Each structure stands twice: as C-alpha cells, then as structure tokens.
PDB file of C-alpha atoms in Angstrom:
ATOM      1  CA  UNK R   1     170.823 137.884  77.132  1.00 49.00           C
ATOM      2  CA  UNK R   2     168.554 139.730  79.513  1.00 48.00           C
ATOM      3  CA  UNK R   3     165.558 139.202  77.163  1.00 55.00           C
ATOM      4  CA  UNK R   4     166.556 135.632  77.339  1.00 51.00           C
ATOM      5  CA  UNK R   5     166.903 135.046  80.948  1.00 51.00           C
ATOM      6  CA  UNK R   6     163.320 137.163  81.119  1.00 50.00           C
ATOM      7  CA  UNK R   7     161.607 134.798  78.724  1.00 53.00           C
ATOM      8  CA  UNK R   8     163.078 131.821  80.606  1.00 48.00           C
ATOM      9  CA  UNK R   9     161.812 133.376  83.910  1.00 52.00           C
ATOM     10  CA  UNK R  10     158.754 133.996  82.328  1.00 54.00           C
ATOM     11  CA  UNK R  11     158.209 130.172  80.936  1.00 53.00           C
ATOM     12  CA  UNK R  12     159.701 128.821  84.605  1.00 52.00           C
ATOM     13  CA  UNK R  13     156.955 130.567  86.340  1.00 55.00           C
ATOM     14  CA  UNK R  14     154.059 129.768  83.767  1.00 54.00           C
ATOM     15  CA  UNK R  15     154.986 126.191  84.469  1.00 53.00           C
ATOM     16  CA  UNK R  16     155.397 126.507  88.001  1.00 57.00           C
ATOM     17  CA  UNK R  17     152.089 127.711  88.164  1.00 59.00           C
ATOM     18  CA  UNK R  18     150.214 125.489  85.970  1.00 52.00           C
ATOM     19  CA  UNK R  19     151.769 122.596  88.433  1.00 55.00           C
ATOM     20  CA  UNK R  20     150.743 124.034  91.582  1.00 57.00           C
ATOM     21  CA  UNK R  21     147.230 124.455  90.291  1.00 57.00           C
ATOM     22  CA  UNK R  22     147.302 120.872  88.840  1.00 55.00           C
ATOM     23  CA  UNK R  23     148.738 119.152  92.461  1.00 55.00           C
ATOM     24  CA  UNK R  24     145.985 121.474  94.318  1.00 58.00           C
ATOM     25  CA  UNK R  25     143.531 119.528  92.185  1.00 54.00           C
ATOM     26  CA  UNK R  26     144.588 116.477  92.200  1.00 55.00           C
ATOM     27  CA  UNK R  27     144.770 117.353  96.207  1.00 56.00           C
ATOM     28  CA  UNK R  28     141.198 117.719  96.471  1.00 57.00           C
ATOM     29  CA  UNK R  29     140.140 115.379  94.274  1.00 54.00           C
ATOM     30  CA  UNK R  30     141.801 112.898  96.142  1.00 56.00           C
ATOM     31  CA  UNK R  31     139.871 113.993  99.469  1.00 60.00           C
ATOM     32  CA  UNK R  32     137.184 114.115  98.038  1.00 54.00           C
ATOM     33  CA  UNK R  33     137.037 110.609  96.969  1.00 53.00           C
ATOM     34  CA  UNK R  34     138.289 109.414 100.142  1.00 59.00           C
ATOM     35  CA  UNK R  35     135.695 111.363 101.841  1.00 57.00           C
ATOM     36  CA  UNK R  36     133.014 109.564  98.933  1.00 54.00           C
ATOM     37  CA  UNK R  37     134.514 106.395 100.134  1.00 54.00           C
ATOM     38  CA  UNK R  38     133.951 106.772 103.553  1.00 57.00           C
ATOM     39  CA  UNK R  39     130.506 107.605 103.076  1.00 55.00           C
ATOM     40  CA  UNK R  40     129.459 104.794 101.220  1.00 57.00           C
ATOM     41  CA  UNK R  41     131.155 102.023 103.510  1.00 62.00           C
ATOM     42  CA  UNK R  42     129.296 103.418 106.370  1.00 60.00           C
ATOM     43  CA  UNK R  43     126.410 103.540 104.403  1.00 59.00           C
ATOM     44  CA  UNK R  44     126.635 100.180 103.138  1.00 59.00           C
ATOM     45  CA  UNK R  45     127.420  98.901 106.487  1.00 63.00           C
ATOM     46  CA  UNK R  46     124.280 100.785 107.843  1.00 61.00           C
ATOM     47  CA  UNK R  47     122.264  98.596 105.030  1.00 60.00           C
ATOM     48  CA  UNK R  48     123.744  95.384 106.202  1.00 63.00           C
ATOM     49  CA  UNK R  49     122.756  96.091 109.541  1.00 65.00           C
ATOM     50  CA  UNK R  50     119.000  97.038 107.864  1.00 61.00           C
ATOM     51  CA  UNK R  51     119.079  94.043 106.302  1.00 61.00           C
ATOM     52  CA  UNK R  52     120.029  91.548 109.376  1.00 66.00           C
ATOM     53  CA  UNK R  53     117.566  93.085 111.278  1.00 66.00           C
ATOM     54  CA  UNK R  54     114.347  92.752 108.718  1.00 63.00           C
ATOM     55  CA  UNK R  55     116.106  88.915 108.067  1.00 64.00           C
ATOM     56  CA  UNK R  56     115.951  88.007 112.292  1.00 70.00           C
ATOM     57  CA  UNK R  57     112.256  90.140 112.617  1.00 67.00           C
ATOM     58  CA  UNK R  58     111.119  87.581 109.100  1.00 66.00           C
ATOM     59  CA  UNK R  59     112.203  84.284 110.829  1.00 69.00           C
ATOM     60  CA  UNK R  60     110.685  84.971 114.276  1.00 72.00           C
ATOM     61  CA  UNK R  61     107.506  85.528 112.121  1.00 67.00           C
ATOM     62  CA  UNK R  62     107.685  82.324 110.552  1.00 68.00           C
ATOM     63  CA  UNK R  63     108.712  80.655 113.615  1.00 73.00           C
ATOM     64  CA  UNK R  64     105.516  82.073 115.398  1.00 69.00           C
ATOM     65  CA  UNK R  65     103.384  81.268 112.212  1.00 67.00           C
ATOM     66  CA  UNK R  66     104.487  77.432 112.952  1.00 70.00           C
ATOM     67  CA  UNK R  67     103.680  77.299 116.489  1.00 73.00           C
ATOM     68  CA  UNK R  68     100.471  79.100 115.872  1.00 68.00           C
ATOM     69  CA  UNK R  69      99.179  76.934 113.342  1.00 66.00           C
ATOM     70  CA  UNK R  70     100.291  74.345 115.566  1.00 69.00           C
ATOM     71  CA  UNK R  71      98.483  74.826 118.580  1.00 66.00           C
ATOM     72  CA  UNK R  72      95.452  76.286 116.415  1.00 63.00           C
ATOM     73  CA  UNK R  73      94.609  72.242 115.142  1.00 66.00           C
ATOM     74  CA  UNK R  74      94.963  71.092 118.971  1.00 65.00           C
ATOM     75  CA  UNK R  75      92.615  72.998 119.326  1.00 61.00           C
ATOM     76  CA  UNK R  76      89.741  72.600 117.126  1.00 57.00           C
ATOM     77  CA  UNK R  77      89.387  68.835 117.639  1.00 57.00           C
ATOM     78  CA  UNK R  78      86.559  69.157 115.546  1.00 53.00           C
ATOM     79  CA  UNK R  79      84.709  71.430 117.896  1.00 51.00           C
ATOM     80  CA  UNK R  80      83.206  74.775 116.846  1.00 54.00           C
ATOM     81  CA  UNK R  81      86.317  77.607 116.675  1.00 53.00           C
ATOM     82  CA  UNK R  82      84.934  79.508 119.685  1.00 57.00           C
ATOM     83  CA  UNK R  83      87.760  80.430 122.753  1.00 61.00           C
ATOM     84  CA  UNK R  84      91.440  79.979 122.363  1.00 62.00           C
ATOM     85  CA  UNK R  85      90.997  78.421 118.641  1.00 64.00           C
ATOM     86  CA  UNK R  86      89.356  81.606 117.655  1.00 69.00           C
ATOM     87  CA  UNK R  87      91.907  83.639 118.917  1.00 72.00           C
ATOM     88  CA  UNK R  88      94.224  81.775 117.757  1.00 67.00           C
ATOM     89  CA  UNK R  89      93.083  82.060 113.906  1.00 71.00           C
ATOM     90  CA  UNK R  90      92.822  85.825 114.172  1.00 73.00           C
ATOM     91  CA  UNK R  91      96.132  85.816 115.324  1.00 73.00           C
ATOM     92  CA  UNK R  92      97.148  83.593 112.286  1.00 73.00           C
ATOM     93  CA  UNK R  93      95.615  85.698 109.933  1.00 74.00           C
ATOM     94  CA  UNK R  94      97.373  88.967 111.544  1.00 74.00           C
ATOM     95  CA  UNK R  95     100.408  87.207 110.729  1.00 74.00           C
ATOM     96  CA  UNK R  96      99.693  86.423 107.245  1.00 76.00           C
ATOM     97  CA  UNK R  97      99.307  89.910 106.503  1.00 76.00           C
ATOM     98  CA  UNK R  98     102.777  90.834 107.928  1.00 72.00           C
ATOM     99  CA  UNK R  99     103.919  87.376 105.767  1.00 76.00           C
ATOM    100  CA  UNK R 100     101.730  88.543 102.792  1.00 81.00           C
ATOM    101  CA  UNK R 101      99.611  85.841 102.071  1.00 85.00           C
ATOM    102  CA  UNK R 102      96.156  88.438 102.845  1.00 89.00           C
ATOM    103  CA  UNK R 103      95.926  91.748 101.213  1.00 92.00           C
ATOM    104  CA  UNK R 104      95.821  94.638 103.525  1.00 92.00           C
ATOM    105  CA  UNK R 105      95.296  98.114 103.890  1.00 93.00           C
ATOM    106  CA  UNK R 106      96.443 101.056 106.737  1.00 95.00           C
ATOM    107  CA  UNK R 107      97.855 103.819 106.630  1.00 96.00           C
ATOM    108  CA  UNK R 108     101.534 104.664 105.006  1.00 97.00           C
ATOM    109  CA  UNK R 109     103.989 106.062 102.676  1.00 97.00           C
ATOM    110  CA  UNK R 110     103.316 106.597  98.908  1.00 97.00           C
ATOM    111  CA  UNK R 111     106.906 106.558  97.422  1.00 96.00           C
ATOM    112  CA  UNK R 112     107.093 107.682  93.463  1.00 94.00           C
ATOM    113  CA  UNK R 113     110.563 107.238  92.301  1.00 93.00           C
ATOM    114  CA  UNK R 114     110.838 108.550  88.372  1.00 91.00           C
ATOM    115  CA  UNK R 115     114.525 108.246  86.973  1.00 87.00           C
ATOM    116  CA  UNK R 116     113.551 109.007  83.013  1.00 84.00           C
ATOM    117  CA  UNK R 117     114.887 112.638  83.515  1.00 83.00           C
ATOM    118  CA  UNK R 118     118.093 111.174  85.142  1.00 78.00           C
ATOM    119  CA  UNK R 119     121.630 112.364  83.318  1.00 76.00           C
ATOM    120  CA  UNK R 120     124.079 110.965  86.010  1.00 74.00           C
ATOM    121  CA  UNK R 121     122.102 107.967  86.975  1.00 78.00           C
ATOM    122  CA  UNK R 122     119.330 105.311  86.916  1.00 81.00           C
ATOM    123  CA  UNK R 123     117.441 103.343  89.301  1.00 86.00           C
ATOM    124  CA  UNK R 124     119.028  99.852  90.143  1.00 87.00           C
ATOM    125  CA  UNK R 125     117.507  96.907  92.009  1.00 88.00           C
ATOM    126  CA  UNK R 126     119.858  98.135  94.492  1.00 89.00           C
ATOM    127  CA  UNK R 127     118.733 100.985  95.323  1.00 91.00           C
ATOM    128  CA  UNK R 128     114.942  99.509  95.587  1.00 92.00           C
ATOM    129  CA  UNK R 129     116.551  96.878  97.596  1.00 91.00           C
ATOM    130  CA  UNK R 130     118.047  99.527 100.273  1.00 91.00           C
ATOM    131  CA  UNK R 131     114.794 101.011  99.762  1.00 94.00           C
ATOM    132  CA  UNK R 132     112.838  97.820 101.084  1.00 92.00           C
ATOM    133  CA  UNK R 133     115.341  96.867 103.794  1.00 90.00           C
ATOM    134  CA  UNK R 134     115.091 100.159 105.628  1.00 92.00           C
ATOM    135  CA  UNK R 135     111.520 100.182 105.657  1.00 93.00           C
ATOM    136  CA  UNK R 136     111.498  96.994 107.301  1.00 89.00           C
ATOM    137  CA  UNK R 137     113.506  97.820 109.901  1.00 88.00           C
ATOM    138  CA  UNK R 138     111.610 100.888 110.093  1.00 90.00           C
ATOM    139  CA  UNK R 139     108.787  98.382 111.047  1.00 89.00           C
ATOM    140  CA  UNK R 140     106.945  98.326 107.796  1.00 92.00           C
ATOM    141  CA  UNK R 141     104.336  95.791 107.943  1.00 88.00           C
ATOM    142  CA  UNK R 142     103.090  95.316 104.298  1.00 93.00           C
ATOM    143  CA  UNK R 143     105.569  96.739 101.293  1.00 94.00           C
ATOM    144  CA  UNK R 144     104.559  96.406  97.375  1.00 95.00           C
ATOM    145  CA  UNK R 145     106.772  97.352  94.762  1.00 94.00           C
ATOM    146  CA  UNK R 146     104.150  98.470  91.311  1.00 92.00           C
ATOM    147  CA  UNK R 147     101.870  96.204  92.659  1.00 92.00           C
ATOM    148  CA  UNK R 148     103.920  93.406  94.061  1.00 93.00           C
ATOM    149  CA  UNK R 149     103.585  92.711  97.115  1.00 93.00           C
ATOM    150  CA  UNK R 150     106.912  92.127  99.020  1.00 92.00           C
ATOM    151  CA  UNK R 151     107.443  88.937 100.945  1.00 88.00           C
ATOM    152  CA  UNK R 152     110.889  87.024 102.499  1.00 81.00           C
ATOM    153  CA  UNK R 153     111.825  85.410  99.175  1.00 84.00           C
ATOM    154  CA  UNK R 154     111.324  88.343  97.396  1.00 89.00           C
ATOM    155  CA  UNK R 155     113.779  89.232  94.719  1.00 89.00           C
ATOM    156  CA  UNK R 156     114.055  92.677  92.757  1.00 90.00           C
ATOM    157  CA  UNK R 157     116.898  92.451  89.511  1.00 88.00           C
ATOM    158  CA  UNK R 158     117.347  94.475  86.835  1.00 85.00           C
ATOM    159  CA  UNK R 159     116.282  93.451  83.190  1.00 80.00           C
ATOM    160  CA  UNK R 160     117.952  96.055  80.513  1.00 74.00           C
ATOM    161  CA  UNK R 161     116.681  99.399  82.017  1.00 68.00           C
ATOM    162  CA  UNK R 162     113.894  97.708  83.689  1.00 74.00           C
ATOM    163  CA  UNK R 163     113.397  96.013  87.021  1.00 85.00           C
ATOM    164  CA  UNK R 164     111.681  92.230  87.597  1.00 89.00           C
ATOM    165  CA  UNK R 165     110.303  91.978  91.549  1.00 91.00           C
ATOM    166  CA  UNK R 166     108.951  88.493  92.041  1.00 90.00           C
ATOM    167  CA  UNK R 167     110.326  87.494  88.857  1.00 87.00           C
ATOM    168  CA  UNK R 168     107.231  89.782  87.192  1.00 88.00           C
ATOM    169  CA  UNK R 169     108.359  92.577  84.598  1.00 87.00           C
ATOM    170  CA  UNK R 170     107.294  95.072  86.878  1.00 82.00           C
ATOM    171  CA  UNK R 171     103.805  97.370  85.559  1.00 68.00           C
ATOM    172  CA  UNK R 172     104.811 101.196  85.283  1.00 67.00           C
ATOM    173  CA  UNK R 173     102.058 102.932  87.544  1.00 64.00           C
ATOM    174  CA  UNK R 174     100.443 106.524  85.775  1.00 63.00           C
ATOM    175  CA  UNK R 175     103.802 106.906  83.999  1.00 71.00           C
ATOM    176  CA  UNK R 176     105.632 106.282  86.841  1.00 76.00           C
ATOM    177  CA  UNK R 177     108.679 103.906  86.454  1.00 83.00           C
ATOM    178  CA  UNK R 178     108.966 102.755  90.386  1.00 91.00           C
ATOM    179  CA  UNK R 179     105.925 103.112  92.924  1.00 94.00           C
ATOM    180  CA  UNK R 180     106.400 101.156  96.590  1.00 96.00           C
ATOM    181  CA  UNK R 181     103.765 101.285  98.511  1.00 97.00           C
ATOM    182  CA  UNK R 182     104.597 100.727 102.593  1.00 96.00           C
ATOM    183  CA  UNK R 183     102.037 100.236 105.780  1.00 95.00           C
ATOM    184  CA  UNK R 184     103.300 101.341 109.312  1.00 94.00           C
ATOM    185  CA  UNK R 185     104.434 103.910 111.297  1.00 95.00           C
ATOM    186  CA  UNK R 186     104.865 107.082 109.152  1.00 96.00           C
ATOM    187  CA  UNK R 187     106.683 108.960 111.036  1.00 95.00           C
ATOM    188  CA  UNK R 188     109.133 106.408 111.795  1.00 93.00           C
ATOM    189  CA  UNK R 189     109.477 105.443 108.310  1.00 94.00           C
ATOM    190  CA  UNK R 190     109.617 108.833 106.459  1.00 95.00           C
ATOM    191  CA  UNK R 191     112.505 109.478 108.813  1.00 92.00           C
ATOM    192  CA  UNK R 192     114.845 106.397 108.334  1.00 90.00           C
ATOM    193  CA  UNK R 193     114.604 107.125 104.824  1.00 92.00           C
ATOM    194  CA  UNK R 194     115.292 110.856 104.542  1.00 88.00           C
ATOM    195  CA  UNK R 195     118.788 109.813 106.995  1.00 85.00           C
ATOM    196  CA  UNK R 196     120.010 106.736 106.366  1.00 79.00           C
ATOM    197  CA  UNK R 197     123.283 107.594 104.783  1.00 70.00           C
ATOM    198  CA  UNK R 198     121.359 110.130 101.930  1.00 80.00           C
ATOM    199  CA  UNK R 199     120.250 107.429 100.155  1.00 85.00           C
ATOM    200  CA  UNK R 200     117.276 109.327  98.683  1.00 90.00           C
ATOM    201  CA  UNK R 201     119.536 112.621  98.701  1.00 89.00           C
ATOM    202  CA  UNK R 202     122.637 110.772  96.939  1.00 87.00           C
ATOM    203  CA  UNK R 203     119.435 109.911  94.124  1.00 89.00           C
ATOM    204  CA  UNK R 204     117.648 113.313  94.096  1.00 90.00           C
ATOM    205  CA  UNK R 205     121.610 114.843  93.514  1.00 87.00           C
ATOM    206  CA  UNK R 206     121.630 112.689  90.449  1.00 87.00           C
ATOM    207  CA  UNK R 207     118.464 113.496  89.233  1.00 89.00           C
ATOM    208  CA  UNK R 208     116.030 111.148  89.822  1.00 91.00           C
ATOM    209  CA  UNK R 209     112.926 112.568  90.567  1.00 92.00           C
ATOM    210  CA  UNK R 210     111.326 111.120  94.376  1.00 94.00           C
ATOM    211  CA  UNK R 211     107.689 111.965  95.461  1.00 94.00           C
ATOM    212  CA  UNK R 212     107.285 110.349  99.007  1.00 95.00           C
ATOM    213  CA  UNK R 213     103.907 111.072 100.469  1.00 95.00           C
ATOM    214  CA  UNK R 214     102.455 110.582 103.956  1.00 96.00           C
ATOM    215  CA  UNK R 215      98.914 109.031 103.055  1.00 96.00           C
ATOM    216  CA  UNK R 216      95.784 107.743 105.398  1.00 96.00           C
ATOM    217  CA  UNK R 217      94.992 104.496 103.406  1.00 95.00           C
ATOM    218  CA  UNK R 218      97.147 102.174 101.216  1.00 94.00           C
ATOM    219  CA  UNK R 219      95.900  99.205  99.609  1.00 95.00           C
ATOM    220  CA  UNK R 220      98.672  96.395  99.455  1.00 94.00           C
ATOM    221  CA  UNK R 221      97.513  93.146  97.781  1.00 94.00           C
ATOM    222  CA  UNK R 222      98.524  89.578  98.486  1.00 93.00           C
ATOM    223  CA  UNK R 223     101.842  87.601  97.013  1.00 90.00           C
ATOM    224  CA  UNK R 224     100.564  86.749  94.151  1.00 83.00           C
ATOM    225  CA  UNK R 225     103.483  83.659  93.937  1.00 71.00           C
ATOM    226  CA  UNK R 226     103.937  80.538  95.961  1.00 55.00           C
ATOM    227  CA  UNK R 227     105.943  79.926  98.883  1.00 54.00           C
ATOM    228  CA  UNK R 228     108.150  77.227  97.918  1.00 52.00           C
ATOM    229  CA  UNK R 229     110.083  75.491 100.862  1.00 48.00           C
ATOM    230  CA  UNK R 230     113.187  73.278  99.672  1.00 53.00           C
ATOM    231  CA  UNK R 231     114.375  71.902 102.864  1.00 52.00           C
ATOM    232  CA  UNK R 232     111.497  73.116 105.637  1.00 49.00           C
ATOM    233  CA  UNK R 233     108.435  71.233 106.633  1.00 52.00           C
ATOM    234  CA  UNK R 234     106.232  71.020 109.256  1.00 46.00           C
ATOM    235  CA  UNK R 235     105.056  68.682 111.996  1.00 46.00           C
ATOM    236  CA  UNK R 236     108.944  67.620 112.475  1.00 42.00           C
ATOM    237  CA  UNK R 237     109.933  65.976 115.852  1.00 38.00           C
ATOM    238  CA  UNK R 238     112.840  67.224 117.221  1.00 39.00           C
ATOM    239  CA  UNK R 239     115.748  65.077 116.891  1.00 42.00           C
ATOM    240  CA  UNK R 240     113.936  63.082 114.463  1.00 42.00           C
ATOM    241  CA  UNK R 241     116.515  61.653 112.693  1.00 43.00           C
ATOM    242  CA  UNK R 242     115.616  59.475 108.759  1.00 40.00           C
TER     243      UNK R 242
END
C-alpha cells in the first residue's frame, strides 16, 4: 500500500515539475513574442515616417526644378547665358544631380550586404528599401544600388533570391550580392543607419554580413531609365481647364 502511495506521489511530483517548466517556457515565449511585436511596430512606424519625409523632399525638388526651368527660359530670350540665366542653369544642374539626371561624385558611404552564408534569413527587397529611405532621410544627395541610380520612381522587387532595381537585375560587384553607395554627410548617414530600430543589427543577428565604410569619394552614375509622367505636364496655367 505504501509502495503504491509513493509511486503515485512521485508520478504526481514529476508531472507537476514538467507542467511548471512548460508554463514557465510558455510565459517566457509569450513575453518574447510581445517584445518582438512591439519592436517591429516601432521600427515599422519609424520607417513610415522616414518614407514620408523622403517623399516630401522629392516633391519639393520636383517643384523647384520646374520653377527654375521656367525662369531659365524667361531669362535666356536669345541672349548670351550670363548673369541670372547662368546662375539658374547652375542651379538646375545641381538639382539634376539630386534627381538622378546627372552622374555625381563626392564623399559618402559604401555598404556591402552579403546574405549568402546567412542561415536564418535572406535580404529581401523591403530591407533594401528601408536602407534607401533611411539614407534619404539622413540627407543623402545621391544613392545607387549595384550601379542602379535611385530616383523618385525607383522600384525594388524580388526575383527569386535576387533583386530587380529599376526593373533591372542587379549585377553583383566583386562577389558581393548587394552594394549600396550614398553621397552625403557620412557621419549622419552612418549614425541613422545604425540606430533606426536595429535594422542593420537585425540582419547581422540573422547571419548577414554587412560592411559599412565611410569613404572620401563615391562615384554614382546617372539614372539610365526614362521618367514617364502620366498626369503631369509643363507649362500648364493655374486653373486651366479642358
């Protein structure tokens, strides 16, 4: 009788211990999931804010280009390009560099991203777009991904395990899957990339190799595609109707 009692007691004790371990594990897992969800939400909202700022900046540049072009035409009037006309022409060239119509060079960042040995994840188009938007927000004057200039209508999409940038399969440079170049304030760009809700740290934690370097000279090509406007046009008078 005593032997059966102790067997029952021992079995009950073992079950209680196992149940306690399972409950503790479930609790820790639930807390970790809630923590990750909270971090993801904050990171997502941060990147939405970055994207909004980048879009506003692009809209401002587009309006400035149109205004300067109109002023340039008014000042030329068949006379030599001197005075204000030359100044406006210079401003237009500067904005063309910002909008991708001209190649540009200057100090900036070199970012190499290699996911070939990562076991937990791969780099997706969303990761590249997040990096682009952070660079824009940090004041980057020009950006390129594997030789493709990033402009206002640049799209980044998956194509199997590779990416399309500007609808072009990116060409890998020196065996590195993804290479991003940016011209601008190197310290500011580097700082925002490292602190914006752990974007780079998350990738590195999943086994992705990232080399971020500040360099004295970055050469970024002009945008190779064409700008197609479906609704916009130049020379429209305010309030003009059809």
